[in-house]
PDB file of C-alpha atoms and ligand atoms in Angstrom:
ATOM      1  CA  UNK X   1     -22.721  -7.611 -52.912  1.00 90.00           C
ATOM      2  CA  UNK X   2     -22.995  -4.017 -54.091  1.00 96.00           C
ATOM      3  CA  UNK X   3     -24.483  -1.742 -51.451  1.00 98.00           C
ATOM      4  CA  UNK X   4     -27.002   0.499 -53.195  1.00 98.00           C
ATOM      5  CA  UNK X   5     -28.826   3.381 -51.496  1.00 99.00           C
ATOM      6  CA  UNK X   6     -31.371   6.005 -52.503  1.00 99.00           C
ATOM      7  CA  UNK X   7     -31.574   9.610 -51.302  1.00 98.00           C
ATOM      8  CA  UNK X   8     -35.159  10.608 -52.078  1.00 98.00           C
ATOM      9  CA  UNK X   9     -36.719  14.047 -51.866  1.00 98.00           C
ATOM     10  CA  UNK X  10     -38.526  16.886 -53.572  1.00 98.00           C
ATOM     11  CA  UNK X  11     -35.277  18.804 -54.220  1.00 98.00           C
ATOM     12  CA  UNK X  12     -37.319  21.873 -55.165  1.00 98.00           C
ATOM     13  CA  UNK X  13     -34.650  23.183 -55.453  1.00 98.00           C
ATOM     14  CA  UNK X  14     -31.569  21.259 -54.269  1.00 98.00           C
ATOM     15  CA  UNK X  15     -29.894  23.098 -51.365  1.00 98.00           C
ATOM     16  CA  UNK X  16     -26.399  23.034 -49.868  1.00 98.00           C
ATOM     17  CA  UNK X  17     -27.895  20.898 -47.081  1.00 98.00           C
ATOM     18  CA  UNK X  18     -29.001  18.271 -49.625  1.00 98.00           C
ATOM     19  CA  UNK X  19     -25.609  18.339 -51.320  1.00 98.00           C
ATOM     20  CA  UNK X  20     -23.869  17.744 -48.004  1.00 97.00           C
ATOM     21  CA  UNK X  21     -26.050  14.681 -47.271  1.00 98.00           C
ATOM     22  CA  UNK X  22     -25.552  13.374 -50.836  1.00 98.00           C
ATOM     23  CA  UNK X  23     -21.764  13.665 -50.503  1.00 98.00           C
ATOM     24  CA  UNK X  24     -21.729  11.845 -47.153  1.00 97.00           C
ATOM     25  CA  UNK X  25     -24.045   9.100 -48.421  1.00 98.00           C
ATOM     26  CA  UNK X  26     -21.975   8.599 -51.586  1.00 98.00           C
ATOM     27  CA  UNK X  27     -19.010   7.784 -49.366  1.00 98.00           C
ATOM     28  CA  UNK X  28     -20.945   5.107 -47.492  1.00 98.00           C
ATOM     29  CA  UNK X  29     -22.398   3.116 -50.403  1.00 98.00           C
ATOM     30  CA  UNK X  30     -21.128   1.595 -53.655  1.00 98.00           C
ATOM     31  CA  UNK X  31     -23.931   3.207 -55.632  1.00 98.00           C
ATOM     32  CA  UNK X  32     -26.121   6.159 -54.708  1.00 98.00           C
ATOM     33  CA  UNK X  33     -29.331   7.148 -56.474  1.00 98.00           C
ATOM     34  CA  UNK X  34     -30.565  10.674 -55.846  1.00 99.00           C
ATOM     35  CA  UNK X  35     -34.261  10.416 -56.586  1.00 98.00           C
ATOM     36  CA  UNK X  36     -36.576  13.340 -57.297  1.00 98.00           C
ATOM     37  CA  UNK X  37     -40.102  12.468 -56.167  1.00 97.00           C
ATOM     38  CA  UNK X  38     -43.212  14.643 -56.411  1.00 94.00           C
ATOM     39  CA  UNK X  39     -44.562  15.436 -52.952  1.00 92.00           C
ATOM     40  CA  UNK X  40     -48.301  16.185 -53.252  1.00 90.00           C
ATOM     41  CA  UNK X  41     -48.223  17.937 -49.857  1.00 91.00           C
ATOM     42  CA  UNK X  42     -45.974  20.708 -51.220  1.00 90.00           C
ATOM     43  CA  UNK X  43     -46.690  23.296 -53.916  1.00 90.00           C
ATOM     44  CA  UNK X  44     -43.973  23.004 -56.538  1.00 94.00           C
ATOM     45  CA  UNK X  45     -41.629  25.722 -57.741  1.00 95.00           C
ATOM     46  CA  UNK X  46     -39.747  23.809 -60.477  1.00 97.00           C
ATOM     47  CA  UNK X  47     -40.824  21.000 -62.802  1.00 97.00           C
ATOM     48  CA  UNK X  48     -39.336  17.603 -61.940  1.00 98.00           C
ATOM     49  CA  UNK X  49     -37.102  17.589 -65.051  1.00 98.00           C
ATOM     50  CA  UNK X  50     -35.584  20.940 -64.027  1.00 98.00           C
ATOM     51  CA  UNK X  51     -34.881  19.677 -60.506  1.00 98.00           C
ATOM     52  CA  UNK X  52     -33.094  16.656 -61.999  1.00 98.00           C
ATOM     53  CA  UNK X  53     -30.976  18.887 -64.282  1.00 98.00           C
ATOM     54  CA  UNK X  54     -30.023  21.234 -61.433  1.00 98.00           C
ATOM     55  CA  UNK X  55     -29.080  18.278 -59.216  1.00 98.00           C
ATOM     56  CA  UNK X  56     -26.884  16.828 -61.974  1.00 98.00           C
ATOM     57  CA  UNK X  57     -25.192  20.193 -62.549  1.00 98.00           C
ATOM     58  CA  UNK X  58     -24.708  20.851 -58.828  1.00 98.00           C
ATOM     59  CA  UNK X  59     -23.231  17.373 -58.200  1.00 98.00           C
ATOM     60  CA  UNK X  60     -20.819  17.810 -61.124  1.00 98.00           C
ATOM     61  CA  UNK X  61     -19.909  21.362 -60.136  1.00 98.00           C
ATOM     62  CA  UNK X  62     -19.164  20.267 -56.545  1.00 98.00           C
ATOM     63  CA  UNK X  63     -16.907  17.451 -57.817  1.00 98.00           C
ATOM     64  CA  UNK X  64     -18.851  14.750 -55.996  1.00 98.00           C
ATOM     65  CA  UNK X  65     -17.946  11.095 -56.679  1.00 97.00           C
ATOM     66  CA  UNK X  66     -19.114   9.386 -59.868  1.00 97.00           C
ATOM     67  CA  UNK X  67     -21.060   6.635 -58.051  1.00 98.00           C
ATOM     68  CA  UNK X  68     -24.037   9.044 -57.939  1.00 98.00           C
ATOM     69  CA  UNK X  69     -26.982   8.769 -60.344  1.00 98.00           C
ATOM     70  CA  UNK X  70     -29.830  11.284 -60.490  1.00 98.00           C
ATOM     71  CA  UNK X  71     -33.285  10.049 -61.471  1.00 98.00           C
ATOM     72  CA  UNK X  72     -36.959  10.815 -60.925  1.00 98.00           C
ATOM     73  CA  UNK X  73     -39.836   8.537 -59.962  1.00 98.00           C
ATOM     74  CA  UNK X  74     -43.551   8.938 -60.565  1.00 95.00           C
ATOM     75  CA  UNK X  75     -44.600   5.300 -61.027  1.00 91.00           C
ATOM     76  CA  UNK X  76     -45.794   4.581 -57.489  1.00 94.00           C
ATOM     77  CA  UNK X  77     -44.202   3.869 -54.170  1.00 97.00           C
ATOM     78  CA  UNK X  78     -40.672   4.945 -53.383  1.00 98.00           C
ATOM     79  CA  UNK X  79     -39.855   1.378 -52.363  1.00 98.00           C
ATOM     80  CA  UNK X  80     -40.874   0.194 -55.868  1.00 98.00           C
ATOM     81  CA  UNK X  81     -37.984   2.246 -57.232  1.00 98.00           C
ATOM     82  CA  UNK X  82     -35.689   0.726 -54.580  1.00 98.00           C
ATOM     83  CA  UNK X  83     -36.704  -2.787 -55.593  1.00 98.00           C
ATOM     84  CA  UNK X  84     -36.241  -1.934 -59.278  1.00 97.00           C
ATOM     85  CA  UNK X  85     -32.643  -0.776 -58.819  1.00 98.00           C
ATOM     86  CA  UNK X  86     -31.734  -3.245 -56.050  1.00 98.00           C
ATOM     87  CA  UNK X  87     -31.431  -0.626 -53.297  1.00 98.00           C
ATOM     88  CA  UNK X  88     -31.954  -1.803 -49.714  1.00 98.00           C
ATOM     89  CA  UNK X  89     -31.371   1.511 -47.942  1.00 98.00           C
ATOM     90  CA  UNK X  90     -32.909   4.989 -48.000  1.00 99.00           C
ATOM     91  CA  UNK X  91     -30.811   7.903 -46.729  1.00 98.00           C
ATOM     92  CA  UNK X  92     -32.358  11.022 -45.204  1.00 98.00           C
ATOM     93  CA  UNK X  93     -30.779  14.086 -43.622  1.00 98.00           C
ATOM     94  CA  UNK X  94     -32.026  15.004 -40.154  1.00 97.00           C
ATOM     95  CA  UNK X  95     -31.728  18.655 -39.133  1.00 95.00           C
ATOM     96  CA  UNK X  96     -33.934  18.697 -36.040  1.00 95.00           C
ATOM     97  CA  UNK X  97     -36.553  16.901 -33.955  1.00 96.00           C
ATOM     98  CA  UNK X  98     -39.118  18.148 -36.467  1.00 95.00           C
ATOM     99  CA  UNK X  99     -37.388  16.115 -39.186  1.00 96.00           C
ATOM    100  CA  UNK X 100     -37.270  13.071 -36.894  1.00 97.00           C
ATOM    101  CA  UNK X 101     -41.038  13.304 -36.331  1.00 98.00           C
ATOM    102  CA  UNK X 102     -41.684  13.723 -40.085  1.00 97.00           C
ATOM    103  CA  UNK X 103     -39.340  10.947 -41.217  1.00 98.00           C
ATOM    104  CA  UNK X 104     -39.984   8.247 -38.586  1.00 98.00           C
ATOM    105  CA  UNK X 105     -43.429   7.086 -39.811  1.00 98.00           C
ATOM    106  CA  UNK X 106     -42.198   7.025 -43.429  1.00 98.00           C
ATOM    107  CA  UNK X 107     -39.165   4.968 -42.411  1.00 98.00           C
ATOM    108  CA  UNK X 108     -41.350   2.426 -40.598  1.00 98.00           C
ATOM    109  CA  UNK X 109     -43.814   2.193 -43.509  1.00 98.00           C
ATOM    110  CA  UNK X 110     -41.021   1.737 -46.041  1.00 98.00           C
ATOM    111  CA  UNK X 111     -39.496  -1.033 -43.924  1.00 98.00           C
ATOM    112  CA  UNK X 112     -42.893  -2.736 -43.565  1.00 98.00           C
ATOM    113  CA  UNK X 113     -43.609  -2.440 -47.285  1.00 98.00           C
ATOM    114  CA  UNK X 114     -40.376  -3.858 -48.653  1.00 98.00           C
ATOM    115  CA  UNK X 115     -37.770  -4.348 -45.891  1.00 98.00           C
ATOM    116  CA  UNK X 116     -36.055  -1.171 -47.059  1.00 98.00           C
ATOM    117  CA  UNK X 117     -34.167   0.355 -44.135  1.00 98.00           C
ATOM    118  CA  UNK X 118     -33.756   4.111 -43.595  1.00 98.00           C
ATOM    119  CA  UNK X 119     -30.455   5.590 -42.454  1.00 98.00           C
ATOM    120  CA  UNK X 120     -30.492   9.085 -40.976  1.00 98.00           C
ATOM    121  CA  UNK X 121     -27.443  11.287 -41.445  1.00 98.00           C
ATOM    122  CA  UNK X 122     -26.694  14.397 -39.418  1.00 95.00           C
ATOM    123  CA  UNK X 123     -25.748  17.185 -41.798  1.00 88.00           C
ATOM    124  CA  UNK X 124     -23.208  19.898 -41.254  1.00 93.00           C
ATOM    125  CA  UNK X 125     -24.675  22.175 -38.525  1.00 92.00           C
ATOM    126  CA  UNK X 126     -23.931  25.132 -40.811  1.00 94.00           C
ATOM    127  CA  UNK X 127     -26.814  23.902 -42.981  1.00 93.00           C
ATOM    128  CA  UNK X 128     -29.213  23.055 -40.152  1.00 92.00           C
ATOM    129  CA  UNK X 129     -31.515  25.986 -40.941  1.00 94.00           C
ATOM    130  CA  UNK X 130     -31.517  25.493 -44.719  1.00 97.00           C
ATOM    131  CA  UNK X 131     -34.601  24.102 -46.436  1.00 97.00           C
ATOM    132  CA  UNK X 132     -36.022  24.189 -49.947  1.00 97.00           C
ATOM    133  CA  UNK X 133     -39.201  25.837 -48.662  1.00 96.00           C
ATOM    134  CA  UNK X 134     -37.146  28.648 -47.113  1.00 97.00           C
ATOM    135  CA  UNK X 135     -35.215  29.045 -50.388  1.00 97.00           C
ATOM    136  CA  UNK X 136     -38.478  29.157 -52.383  1.00 96.00           C
ATOM    137  CA  UNK X 137     -39.843  31.857 -50.107  1.00 95.00           C
ATOM    138  CA  UNK X 138     -36.710  34.026 -50.148  1.00 96.00           C
ATOM    139  CA  UNK X 139     -36.393  33.648 -53.949  1.00 95.00           C
ATOM    140  CA  UNK X 140     -40.059  34.533 -54.531  1.00 93.00           C
ATOM    141  CA  UNK X 141     -39.642  37.738 -52.511  1.00 94.00           C
ATOM    142  CA  UNK X 142     -36.436  38.763 -54.295  1.00 93.00           C
ATOM    143  CA  UNK X 143     -33.953  37.958 -51.509  1.00 96.00           C
ATOM    144  CA  UNK X 144     -30.425  36.579 -51.786  1.00 97.00           C
ATOM    145  CA  UNK X 145     -30.414  32.768 -51.855  1.00 97.00           C
ATOM    146  CA  UNK X 146     -26.702  32.339 -52.623  1.00 97.00           C
ATOM    147  CA  UNK X 147     -25.788  31.258 -49.042  1.00 97.00           C
ATOM    148  CA  UNK X 148     -28.231  28.353 -49.197  1.00 98.00           C
ATOM    149  CA  UNK X 149     -28.011  26.767 -52.641  1.00 98.00           C
ATOM    150  CA  UNK X 150     -25.356  25.505 -55.054  1.00 98.00           C
ATOM    151  CA  UNK X 151     -24.016  28.145 -57.451  1.00 98.00           C
ATOM    152  CA  UNK X 152     -25.859  26.627 -60.430  1.00 98.00           C
ATOM    153  CA  UNK X 153     -29.203  26.877 -58.636  1.00 98.00           C
ATOM    154  CA  UNK X 154     -28.649  30.518 -57.640  1.00 97.00           C
ATOM    155  CA  UNK X 155     -27.673  31.362 -61.227  1.00 96.00           C
ATOM    156  CA  UNK X 156     -30.659  29.516 -62.653  1.00 96.00           C
ATOM    157  CA  UNK X 157     -33.163  31.205 -60.331  1.00 94.00           C
ATOM    158  CA  UNK X 158     -31.606  34.618 -60.923  1.00 88.00           C
ATOM    159  CA  UNK X 159     -31.976  34.159 -64.704  1.00 86.00           C
ATOM    160  CA  UNK X 160     -35.488  32.769 -64.453  1.00 79.00           C
ATOM    161  CA  UNK X 161     -36.975  34.504 -61.392  1.00 63.00           C
ATOM    162  CA  UNK X 162     -39.991  32.792 -59.864  1.00 67.00           C
TER     163      UNK X 162
HETATM  164  O1  PNS C   1     -38.128  16.358 -49.741  1.00 69.91           O
HETATM  165  P1  PNS C   1     -39.438  15.827 -49.201  1.00 69.91           P
HETATM  166  O2  PNS C   1     -40.617  16.563 -49.812  1.00 69.91           O
HETATM  167  O3  PNS C   1     -39.477  15.837 -47.714  1.00 69.91           O
HETATM  168  O4  PNS C   1     -39.513  14.280 -49.670  1.00 69.91           O
HETATM  169  C1  PNS C   1     -40.616  13.470 -49.278  1.00 69.91           C
HETATM  170  C2  PNS C   1     -40.686  12.212 -50.155  1.00 69.91           C
HETATM  171  C3  PNS C   1     -40.892  12.611 -51.615  1.00 69.91           C
HETATM  172  C4  PNS C   1     -39.405  11.435 -50.025  1.00 69.91           C
HETATM  173  C5  PNS C   1     -41.905  11.388 -49.644  1.00 69.91           C
HETATM  174  O5  PNS C   1     -43.063  12.133 -49.799  1.00 69.91           O
HETATM  175  C6  PNS C   1     -42.039  10.030 -50.332  1.00 69.91           C
HETATM  176  O6  PNS C   1     -41.337   9.118 -49.987  1.00 69.91           O
HETATM  177  N1  PNS C   1     -42.928   9.924 -51.344  1.00 69.91           N
HETATM  178  C7  PNS C   1     -43.079   8.707 -52.133  1.00 69.91           C
HETATM  179  C8  PNS C   1     -44.449   8.054 -51.964  1.00 69.91           C
HETATM  180  C9  PNS C   1     -44.388   6.838 -51.044  1.00 69.91           C
HETATM  181  O7  PNS C   1     -43.703   5.873 -51.298  1.00 69.91           O
HETATM  182  N2  PNS C   1     -45.158   6.920 -49.923  1.00 69.91           N
HETATM  183  C10 PNS C   1     -45.306   5.827 -48.973  1.00 69.91           C
HETATM  184  C11 PNS C   1     -44.178   5.640 -47.976  1.00 69.91           C
HETATM  185  S1  PNS C   1     -43.709   7.020 -47.058  1.00 69.91           S
END
């Protein structure tokens, strides 16, 4: 049986922390779907289609394995996407206790809804402070985001400042 997993998130924009988790997850599963989902609790910087393009470029540029697919989902529950593609596992990166508190209820609800399990990965400590919200803030105020995001994202945001 093929082991299929989904790494969901806002990816607004994708950071080096995300890329690290994606690379680790790709090594653990036969097929990995990186799924861009709108989070109504966050004000968006980039349109969903742009986030998908930047993820695809960043994954290619980093030479990550070819078992990774990037997609977006706006048709309902995250677990509906999992059922559609035959994924039984969600993968999330955990940087701190704050992430544990945020992710735990979602993991339990997703398991109750569709028996989809959540696996938490510990990212490289070098990325423990990196978040998309921090990147959005630094970019909006004209700061240097190159230490936190893939090259393609830094180039894109420099060309099209937000
Ligand atoms: O990167 P984020 O913003 O922390 O990702 C959160 C996201 C998009 C994964 C989360 O909001 C989500 O799972 N949304 C899908 C809607 C859903 O299925 N909700 C019910 C179960 S939590």
